[in-house]
């Protein structure tokens, strides 16, 4: 049987500038591209999950390109370790190529598969691809990870100045295995196409990003985050397009890598406070209050508009994310983990590190957080960033009518209650 290299798509759904794929195509072996629909993940998502529909459409596009060159994508479904055992039995595998994933589940999965492959004499090569700098490349002089963003960002920028950004767009099409594999439908896998669609990213407004980014009605965001999450765009190609006046936008990309290295070095943050001094806070965790927040029926228009936008589109404006998260934790005294889990179900751009980092930032429990006594006033945020209620009216058709609910809690009362609870919890 002819020796074959395998490239495994995971969160890098593109053919262009794909580090591990290019390494595989340079290996000297014909390359079989595969994707595994992981049942460990599938069993926890809705039948019409929009992210699965997006992944499926991107894989189909990749498969169509491969088919035009006489190759195709092999899609498999199951527990990854079992799938790899079957691949080992069916193919004569010379080498396996992957791009690194840094989340706890992914690391554990990859370690087990690497061991399985090595037990069968097959090397697995893992490459940095979804970030500019990975977990141990931006660290303190003493070798410890940064836990504050600003010094991390300064070191990131300094190191980046001497970094050559290489982007590979020309593929060795002849190096793919010539084969035709049937491409599975969503229906065959037990799912249906979502009515929620992932928007194409738009970088045309980056020149005005600093001036417009906090105003949700302007709709001036790039919609880039799902594309970074699933790797439909190379981070190197993206940063290569930025101009000197795009430094604020670049800062947001650095936040993404900061939270990734926090998760890598401090995996406890998945379900624990980064700052353990907050562990004794007594959350109210009122289920009826949580339900109102989830449904966007709190009586605070900016909060409700954000939650309706999330529920209907899988997206929420970043400024509004901060307001809604702060409201849940500090006005309603509901554990950040409840909100983090709800966002994880709904967000098209859900990424464990960023979602967790931002929720802990809002709650004051994270590595580099807003202080616990910083409590957003939702009405003041509305006056600052949506003074004409254009965003609010877009998502709350009943706004201004008797059908819109009264505020479920008084801001002054909630603020004082929050300060008291936090002070008692960290005493």
mmCIF file of C-alpha atoms in Angstrom, residues 16 32 60 62 68 92 111 129 153 174 180 301 321 357 367 371 377 380 388 399 413:
data_model
loop_
_atom_site.group_PDB
_atom_site.id
_atom_site.type_symbol
_atom_site.label_atom_id
_atom_site.label_comp_id
_atom_site.label_asym_id
_atom_site.label_seq_id
_atom_site.Cartn_x
_atom_site.Cartn_y
_atom_site.Cartn_z
ATOM 1 C CA UNK A 16 -4.568 29.316 1.593
ATOM 2 C CA UNK A 32 -5.038 12.944 2.300
ATOM 3 C CA UNK A 60 -18.069 21.822 1.404
ATOM 4 C CA UNK A 62 -12.935 23.261 0.450
ATOM 5 C CA UNK A 68 -11.836 20.533 -9.201
ATOM 6 C CA UNK A 92 -0.465 3.208 5.206
ATOM 7 C CA UNK A 111 -1.981 13.996 23.283
ATOM 8 C CA UNK A 129 -1.083 28.627 12.874
ATOM 9 C CA UNK A 153 0.805 43.813 24.807
ATOM 10 C CA UNK A 174 -0.516 17.671 -7.451
ATOM 11 C CA UNK A 180 -13.374 11.016 -4.563
ATOM 12 C CA UNK A 301 -33.155 48.600 27.010
ATOM 13 C CA UNK A 321 -21.386 42.426 25.667
ATOM 14 C CA UNK A 357 -11.557 35.852 29.860
ATOM 15 C CA UNK A 367 -6.397 37.966 35.632
ATOM 16 C CA UNK A 371 -12.228 46.278 39.592
ATOM 17 C CA UNK A 377 -24.915 51.945 34.706
ATOM 18 C CA UNK A 380 -25.739 55.879 31.290
ATOM 19 C CA UNK A 388 -31.146 58.048 19.915
ATOM 20 C CA UNK A 399 -39.599 49.655 23.152
ATOM 21 C CA UNK A 413 -30.136 49.428 44.963
#
